[in-house]
Structures are given as structure tokens and as C-alpha cells.
Amino acid sequence: MYILETDGLTKEYSHVKVVDGVSLKVEQGDIYGFVGKNGAGKTTFIRMVLGLTRITDGSFKLFEGESLKTAKKRVGSLIESPALFKNMTAQQNLDVYCTMLGVDKKTIPAILETVGLSDTGRKKAGDFSLGMKQRLGIGLALVGNPDFLILDEPINGLDPTGIVDIREMLLRLKEQGKTIFISSHILGELEKMATRYGIVSNGKLVEEISAKELAEKCGSRTVIKVSDTVKASSIILKFLEGSTDNLECEKNSVFIKAKIENIGELTNALFNAGIVVSGITTDENSAERYFINKMEG
Ligand code: ATP
């Protein structure tokens, strides 16, 4: 089931398309990483989906076309920095939000627990660290127990501990069955949680790719130049426990996509079989480089 489907979503400001025909699909259970440089159009895209800015062209569906009025009740969001009452505690902020949305306040302790703010007591939100503020912002997005969370740059500006806290929390929320759409330009962090990515550049969606496909494309490869690729492959296969999936040959090189624990043993085995090895290199094609290439267009 698709939680969000957009079809050619476009936004123009003064005749400039800052979001340009974006069609993407977020499946139930996804942590969808929406990746792009500053100014790529991520926030504008999110604002259109949340009904916070008018759409110039295109359309979108939430929950397979459920009426927008009811669908919106199933969506929680956090856009950039959260709007908090600085002179109120976490509990009081949530209290106000529950009143605004007509939601039972009994849910507040569970939300505080989820976002790791149960023991902040009388501390005012204005005195929170940036990470705590972001977590409270996500707590506010959780009021009403939404099925779909849309988070715009929730880890922007956080220190490494703050980032880990948010990541672990989002993974827990996914386990609870929530679908999450998260925009970010911190690629390394998204990589640790996203199940699917949409890469935007200059307002356009340049690629949609699953985490699995990305791992296949970007895992590091060992490249061995040999005198006889057929003979070498049969020896290398033994080191890969017989799986041919991770082995490719091209001209006089064998590409190994899996990690080989003992490369020394492998070169010895090749040498003993009379194969001349003229080079071994690791061809790192990390996800980060992949994203950057795509984002640069
Ligand atoms: P960031 O990570 O910096 O927030 P972003 O990918 O979210 O970047 P947007 O904030 O969506 O990008 O901005 C996309 C482009 O649209 C930018 O060039 C921005 O200046 C422009 N823009 C956004 N809002 C408006 C507006 N209200 N009026 C005119 N231009 C706007």
C-alpha cells in the first residue's frame, strides 16, 4: 500500500520551478529518505503535501486516495525547527497540542517515553538542548498517533549523540508500524535507517532507489587483474563459498563484490595455480559518492 503518491508535483515561485514534476511513492513501512542539497526543493515539496503552500501543478494522494480531510489526521509532521512554547515544559507543550487537536491527554506519558523526555520534569523547553527540542518536536508530531510521519531535516545541526538518539527513535517508530518520510542532506545518517531514497536536484527527482539496490550498487569491490580470468574465477569462487552472485569478469579483470577476509591467501592460491596477478585494487563506490554525483546532476 502506498502511503504517499505524488504525480508531477510542481511549485513555481516567480516563474521558477523550485519543485519540478516530482512523482514519488512512499510505501507503507518505509523510512523514505528524501535527499538533496540545500535549496533543492525538499521543504517546498513537503509544504505542498501538508497543504501549507499552494500547488502550481500536479497532484498527490495520501493513503491510496483517502479524503484529504481524514488523511491529514493520520499525518504528523515536523518542519525544520519545531514551534515550541519556550516557557513551558515538555509535558505542558504536549498538553497544549493535545487540546488543539482534541486528542486524549492520557497519551502524553507514552509520547514522552518514546521521545526520551520522560524525566525532564519542570525543565522548560527554552532550556532544552537542540536535540531535546527536536525530540519534543517529533513528540508533538506524534500527538494523535499518526500512521505517517513527515520530518523535514530533523537531524540538522545536532551533535553525533543527538543524531543517534533520533535515529534510534525513528527505528523504534518504524517497528511500531509507522511510515516515515525524512528529508536530509546528511547522507551517512540516512543510510543507517532509510529503506528507500528519493534524490532531488534543482527541484527534480533524479532517482528513486531502495536501500537494497543502493547497497548493491555501492558496496566496495575488489578488482584483481589476472592473466586468466576463467581459471582465476574458479579459484576465487572457493573464497566466496561458491556464490557466483558477487563475481564478475571483464577483459582481464575479476570484480569481487563481497568482502574477502584473507586476500593474502587468495593471491597465494592464484599464484599456486600459475595465474599471474598484475594488480589488486579496491574500487570504493560509497553511497555518499553515489548520492553526491546524483545530486550534482
Ligand atoms: P534547505 O535544506 O535549505 O531547506 P530545501 O531543499 O528544503 O533546502 P526549499 O526550502 O524547498 O529547499 O527551497 C527551494 C527553492 O525555493 C530555494 O531556491 C528557495 O529560495 C525557494 N523558495 C522557497 N520558498 C520560497 C518563497 N516563499 N518565495 C520564493 N522562493 C522560495
Short mmCIF file of C-alpha atoms and ligand atoms in Angstrom, two decimals:
data_model
loop_
_atom_site.label_atom_id
_atom_site.label_comp_id
_atom_site.label_asym_id
_atom_site.label_seq_id
_atom_site.Cartn_x
_atom_site.Cartn_y
_atom_site.Cartn_z
CA MET A 1 0.00 0.00 0.00
CA TYR A 2 1.23 3.46 -0.88
CA ILE A 3 1.01 5.97 1.94
CA LEU A 4 2.01 8.87 -0.30
CA GLU A 5 1.97 9.06 -4.08
CA THR A 6 2.78 12.28 -5.87
CA ASP A 7 2.23 12.86 -9.55
CA GLY A 8 4.20 15.61 -11.20
CA LEU A 9 4.08 17.81 -8.13
CA THR A 10 5.33 21.26 -9.10
CA LYS A 11 5.77 24.61 -7.38
CA GLU A 12 6.76 27.80 -9.09
CA TYR A 13 7.91 30.98 -7.42
CA SER A 14 8.15 33.93 -9.84
CA HIS A 15 8.11 31.54 -12.83
CA VAL A 16 10.95 29.46 -11.41
CA LYS A 17 10.11 25.81 -10.76
CA VAL A 18 11.59 25.11 -7.33
CA VAL A 19 9.83 21.73 -7.31
CA ASP A 20 9.60 20.39 -10.80
CA GLY A 21 7.31 17.48 -11.67
CA VAL A 22 8.15 15.27 -8.71
CA SER A 23 6.46 11.86 -8.85
CA LEU A 24 7.37 9.57 -6.00
CA LYS A 25 5.84 6.78 -3.99
CA VAL A 26 6.21 6.06 -0.29
CA GLU A 27 5.20 2.54 0.66
CA GLN A 28 3.73 1.53 3.99
CA GLY A 29 6.54 0.73 6.44
CA ASP A 30 9.16 2.74 4.56
CA ILE A 31 11.64 5.09 6.10
CA TYR A 32 11.87 7.19 2.98
CA GLY A 33 14.98 9.34 2.79
CA PHE A 34 14.36 12.47 0.73
CA VAL A 35 17.85 13.63 -0.13
CA GLY A 36 19.01 16.85 -1.71
CA LYS A 37 21.32 19.79 -1.24
CA ASN A 38 20.18 22.99 0.44
CA GLY A 39 17.70 24.71 -1.82
CA ALA A 40 16.89 21.56 -3.82
CA GLY A 41 13.20 21.99 -3.01
CA LYS A 42 12.70 19.47 -0.18
CA THR A 43 10.88 21.80 2.22
CA THR A 44 8.69 23.21 -0.54
CA PHE A 45 7.73 19.67 -1.59
CA ILE A 46 6.81 18.80 1.99
CA ARG A 47 4.86 22.02 2.43
CA MET A 48 2.74 21.15 -0.61
CA VAL A 49 1.97 17.67 0.73
CA LEU A 50 1.00 19.15 4.08
CA GLY A 51 -1.24 21.73 2.45
CA LEU A 52 0.89 24.60 3.72
CA THR A 53 1.53 26.05 0.30
CA ARG A 54 -0.46 26.03 -2.91
CA ILE A 55 0.44 23.53 -5.61
CA THR A 56 1.28 25.05 -9.01
CA ASP A 57 0.80 21.80 -10.90
CA GLY A 58 0.47 18.06 -10.36
CA SER A 59 -1.29 16.22 -7.57
CA PHE A 60 -0.80 13.82 -4.68
CA LYS A 61 -2.66 11.09 -2.85
CA LEU A 62 -2.35 10.08 0.78
CA PHE A 63 -3.36 6.57 1.92
CA GLU A 64 -4.40 5.50 -1.58
CA GLY A 65 -6.72 8.43 -2.16
CA GLU A 66 -8.41 8.74 1.22
CA SER A 67 -10.16 12.12 1.50
CA LEU A 68 -7.63 14.79 2.42
CA LYS A 69 -9.65 15.80 5.46
CA THR A 70 -9.39 12.39 7.14
CA ALA A 71 -5.97 11.57 5.66
CA LYS A 72 -4.44 14.64 7.28
CA LYS A 73 -5.46 13.38 10.71
CA ARG A 74 -3.25 10.37 10.07
CA VAL A 75 -0.17 12.50 9.31
CA GLY A 76 2.20 14.01 11.87
CA SER A 77 4.86 16.47 10.80
CA LEU A 78 7.86 18.45 11.86
CA ILE A 79 9.15 21.16 9.54
CA GLU A 80 12.62 22.49 10.28
CA SER A 81 12.68 23.80 13.86
CA PRO A 82 9.66 22.90 15.96
CA ALA A 83 7.26 25.58 17.18
CA LEU A 84 7.58 25.15 20.95
CA PHE A 85 6.30 27.19 23.86
CA LYS A 86 9.68 28.03 25.35
CA ASN A 87 8.38 28.82 28.83
CA MET A 88 6.54 25.50 29.12
CA THR A 89 7.75 22.01 29.99
CA ALA A 90 7.68 19.10 27.55
CA GLN A 91 4.53 17.81 29.25
CA GLN A 92 2.83 21.23 29.02
CA ASN A 93 3.76 21.64 25.35
CA LEU A 94 2.19 18.26 24.59
CA ASP A 95 -0.80 19.18 26.71
CA VAL A 96 -1.49 22.30 24.63
CA TYR A 97 -1.07 20.33 21.43
CA CYS A 98 -3.49 17.61 22.57
CA THR A 99 -6.07 20.29 23.38
CA MET A 100 -5.58 21.90 19.98
CA LEU A 101 -6.08 18.60 18.17
CA GLY A 102 -8.78 17.30 20.53
CA VAL A 103 -6.66 14.29 21.47
CA ASP A 104 -6.85 12.39 24.79
CA LYS A 105 -4.09 13.61 27.12
CA LYS A 106 -3.62 10.10 28.51
CA THR A 107 -1.34 9.50 25.53
CA ILE A 108 1.21 12.08 26.75
CA PRO A 109 3.33 9.82 29.03
CA ALA A 110 3.75 7.28 26.22
CA ILE A 111 4.83 10.02 23.81
CA LEU A 112 7.33 11.41 26.35
CA GLU A 113 8.68 7.90 26.79
CA THR A 114 9.01 7.35 23.03
CA VAL A 115 10.94 10.58 22.52
CA GLY A 116 13.07 10.05 25.63
CA LEU A 117 11.85 13.10 27.54
CA SER A 118 10.02 11.41 30.43
CA ASP A 119 12.41 12.67 33.06
CA THR A 120 12.70 16.32 32.05
CA GLY A 121 10.29 17.29 34.84
CA ARG A 122 9.95 21.05 35.28
CA LYS A 123 12.66 21.98 32.81
CA LYS A 124 11.35 24.50 30.31
CA ALA A 125 11.57 23.77 26.58
CA GLY A 126 13.53 27.00 26.14
CA ASP A 127 16.32 25.47 28.24
CA PHE A 128 16.41 22.21 26.26
CA SER A 129 19.39 21.23 24.12
CA LEU A 130 18.81 21.32 20.37
CA GLY A 131 18.47 17.53 20.34
CA MET A 132 15.83 17.63 23.09
CA LYS A 133 13.95 20.35 21.23
CA GLN A 134 13.95 18.26 18.08
CA ARG A 135 12.76 15.23 20.04
CA LEU A 136 9.97 17.27 21.57
CA GLY A 137 9.10 18.48 18.06
CA ILE A 138 8.80 14.86 16.98
CA GLY A 139 6.74 14.23 20.14
CA LEU A 140 4.32 16.94 19.01
CA ALA A 141 4.17 15.28 15.59
CA LEU A 142 3.20 12.05 17.36
CA VAL A 143 0.13 13.57 19.02
CA GLY A 144 -2.92 11.78 17.64
CA ASN A 145 -0.90 8.63 16.94
CA PRO A 146 -0.38 9.29 13.21
CA ASP A 147 0.39 6.47 10.77
CA PHE A 148 2.64 8.66 8.66
CA LEU A 149 5.35 10.99 9.92
CA ILE A 150 6.84 13.68 7.71
CA LEU A 151 10.03 15.12 9.15
CA ASP A 152 11.96 17.92 7.47
CA GLU A 153 15.65 17.87 8.38
CA PRO A 154 15.10 16.55 11.93
CA ILE A 155 18.81 15.91 12.48
CA ASN A 156 20.09 19.19 11.08
CA GLY A 157 22.57 20.82 13.45
CA LEU A 158 22.57 18.01 16.01
CA ASP A 159 25.72 16.59 17.56
CA PRO A 160 26.53 12.89 16.97
CA THR A 161 24.74 11.76 20.16
CA GLY A 162 21.66 13.77 19.25
CA ILE A 163 21.67 12.19 15.80
CA VAL A 164 21.93 8.66 17.23
CA ASP A 165 19.03 9.37 19.64
CA ILE A 166 16.79 10.49 16.79
CA ARG A 167 17.84 7.60 14.59
CA GLU A 168 17.09 5.02 17.27
CA MET A 169 13.76 6.66 17.98
CA LEU A 170 12.77 6.62 14.31
CA LEU A 171 13.74 2.96 14.01
CA ARG A 172 11.53 2.21 17.04
CA LEU A 173 8.65 4.12 15.46
CA LYS A 174 9.08 2.13 12.26
CA GLU A 175 8.90 -1.04 14.32
CA GLN A 176 5.63 0.22 15.77
CA GLY A 177 4.31 0.27 12.20
CA LYS A 178 4.71 3.93 11.29
CA THR A 179 5.78 5.06 7.86
CA ILE A 180 8.34 7.86 7.91
CA PHE A 181 9.34 10.41 5.29
CA ILE A 182 12.51 12.21 6.30
CA SER A 183 14.34 14.89 4.39
CA SER A 184 18.00 15.42 4.96
CA HIS A 185 21.30 16.27 3.39
CA ILE A 186 23.21 14.20 5.98
CA LEU A 187 23.68 11.18 3.80
CA GLY A 188 25.62 8.96 6.17
CA GLU A 189 22.85 9.16 8.72
CA LEU A 190 20.03 8.38 6.33
CA GLU A 191 21.99 5.38 5.14
CA LYS A 192 21.70 3.82 8.59
CA MET A 193 17.92 3.85 8.60
CA ALA A 194 16.29 4.52 5.23
CA THR A 195 14.64 1.69 3.33
CA ARG A 196 14.18 3.79 0.22
CA TYR A 197 15.54 7.06 -1.14
CA GLY A 198 14.37 9.82 -3.41
CA ILE A 199 17.18 12.05 -4.63
CA VAL A 200 16.29 15.62 -5.63
CA SER A 201 18.39 18.07 -7.54
CA ASN A 202 17.20 21.53 -8.63
CA GLY A 203 13.61 20.62 -7.85
CA LYS A 204 13.65 17.41 -9.91
CA LEU A 205 13.56 13.86 -8.63
CA VAL A 206 16.65 12.41 -10.23
CA GLU A 207 16.35 8.91 -8.79
CA GLU A 208 14.29 6.68 -6.55
CA ILE A 209 16.22 3.74 -5.22
CA SER A 210 15.72 1.13 -2.50
CA ALA A 211 18.32 0.65 0.22
CA LYS A 212 18.97 -2.83 -1.14
CA GLU A 213 19.60 -1.57 -4.67
CA LEU A 214 21.85 1.13 -3.29
CA ALA A 215 23.89 -1.39 -1.29
CA GLU A 216 24.29 -3.50 -4.41
CA LYS A 217 25.41 -0.50 -6.46
CA CYS A 218 27.69 0.99 -3.85
CA GLY A 219 29.37 -1.79 -1.97
CA SER A 220 33.13 -1.68 -2.37
CA ARG A 221 34.59 -4.02 -4.96
CA THR A 222 37.93 -5.69 -5.14
CA VAL A 223 39.36 -5.70 -8.64
CA ILE A 224 42.01 -8.32 -9.45
CA LYS A 225 43.87 -8.15 -12.75
CA VAL A 226 44.86 -11.64 -13.84
CA SER A 227 46.31 -13.48 -16.82
CA ASP A 228 43.40 -15.94 -16.99
CA THR A 229 40.01 -14.77 -15.71
CA VAL A 230 38.24 -18.12 -16.17
CA LYS A 231 40.78 -20.06 -14.15
CA ALA A 232 41.04 -17.26 -11.59
CA SER A 233 37.24 -17.13 -11.16
CA SER A 234 37.05 -20.81 -10.28
CA ILE A 235 39.65 -20.27 -7.54
CA ILE A 236 38.06 -17.05 -6.27
CA LEU A 237 34.68 -18.82 -6.11
CA LYS A 238 36.04 -21.09 -3.39
CA PHE A 239 36.72 -17.98 -1.32
CA LEU A 240 33.15 -16.83 -1.89
CA GLU A 241 31.68 -20.14 -0.75
CA GLY A 242 30.56 -20.98 -4.27
CA SER A 243 28.27 -17.96 -4.76
CA THR A 244 28.62 -16.55 -8.27
CA ASP A 245 26.41 -13.54 -7.45
CA ASN A 246 29.33 -11.48 -6.26
CA LEU A 247 31.69 -12.25 -9.11
CA GLU A 248 32.03 -10.53 -12.47
CA CYS A 249 34.68 -10.69 -15.16
CA GLU A 250 35.58 -8.10 -17.72
CA LYS A 251 38.57 -8.24 -20.05
CA ASN A 252 41.47 -9.26 -17.84
CA SER A 253 39.90 -8.29 -14.52
CA VAL A 254 37.79 -10.13 -11.99
CA PHE A 255 35.46 -7.97 -9.87
CA ILE A 256 34.53 -9.28 -6.45
CA LYS A 257 31.61 -7.54 -4.77
CA ALA A 258 31.78 -9.40 -1.45
CA LYS A 259 34.31 -8.90 1.30
CA ILE A 260 37.22 -11.33 1.14
CA GLU A 261 38.61 -11.95 4.60
CA ASN A 262 42.05 -13.16 3.59
CA ILE A 263 43.23 -11.54 0.41
CA GLY A 264 46.78 -12.88 1.01
CA GLU A 265 45.55 -16.46 0.93
CA LEU A 266 43.66 -15.74 -2.25
CA THR A 267 46.67 -14.31 -4.07
CA ASN A 268 48.70 -17.32 -2.91
CA ALA A 269 46.10 -19.69 -4.30
CA LEU A 270 46.11 -17.82 -7.63
CA PHE A 271 49.90 -17.87 -7.75
CA ASN A 272 49.99 -21.62 -6.98
CA ALA A 273 47.60 -22.23 -9.86
CA GLY A 274 50.04 -20.48 -12.20
CA ILE A 275 47.94 -17.36 -12.63
CA VAL A 276 49.79 -14.06 -12.97
CA VAL A 277 48.26 -11.35 -10.77
CA SER A 278 49.21 -7.93 -12.11
CA GLY A 279 47.18 -5.79 -9.72
CA ILE A 280 44.73 -5.74 -6.84
CA THR A 281 42.74 -2.62 -6.09
CA THR A 282 39.70 -1.71 -4.07
CA ASP A 283 37.19 0.22 -6.05
CA GLU A 284 35.24 2.17 -3.40
CA ASN A 285 31.96 3.43 -4.73
CA SER A 286 30.36 4.52 -1.50
CA ALA A 287 26.74 5.56 -1.16
CA GLU A 288 27.88 9.05 -0.27
CA ARG A 289 29.71 9.47 -3.56
CA TYR A 290 26.75 7.97 -5.39
CA PHE A 291 24.36 10.50 -3.81
CA ILE A 292 26.67 13.43 -4.41
CA ASN A 293 27.02 12.51 -8.09
CA LYS A 294 23.26 12.29 -8.44
CA MET A 295 22.61 15.49 -6.50
CA GLU A 296 25.10 17.38 -8.64
CA GLY A 297 23.09 16.11 -11.59
P1 ATP B 1 17.00 23.65 2.68
O1 ATP B 1 17.65 22.36 3.06
O2 ATP B 1 17.98 24.78 2.57
O3 ATP B 1 15.77 23.99 3.47
P2 ATP B 1 15.30 22.76 0.55
O4 ATP B 1 15.73 21.63 -0.31
O5 ATP B 1 14.30 22.45 1.61
O6 ATP B 1 16.55 23.45 1.16
P3 ATP B 1 13.45 24.78 -0.25
O7 ATP B 1 13.44 25.44 1.07
O8 ATP B 1 12.26 24.00 -0.66
O9 ATP B 1 14.73 23.86 -0.41
O10 ATP B 1 13.73 25.89 -1.35
C1 ATP B 1 13.79 25.63 -2.74
C2 ATP B 1 13.96 26.93 -3.50
O11 ATP B 1 12.74 27.66 -3.43
C3 ATP B 1 15.02 27.83 -2.95
O12 ATP B 1 15.72 28.41 -4.02
C4 ATP B 1 14.25 28.89 -2.19
O13 ATP B 1 14.91 30.12 -2.20
C5 ATP B 1 12.96 28.96 -2.98
N1 ATP B 1 11.81 29.37 -2.15
C6 ATP B 1 11.33 28.69 -1.09
N2 ATP B 1 10.26 29.33 -0.55
C7 ATP B 1 10.07 30.46 -1.30
C8 ATP B 1 9.14 31.54 -1.25
N3 ATP B 1 8.19 31.59 -0.33
N4 ATP B 1 9.27 32.50 -2.19
C9 ATP B 1 10.22 32.45 -3.13
N5 ATP B 1 11.13 31.46 -3.24
C10 ATP B 1 11.07 30.47 -2.33
#
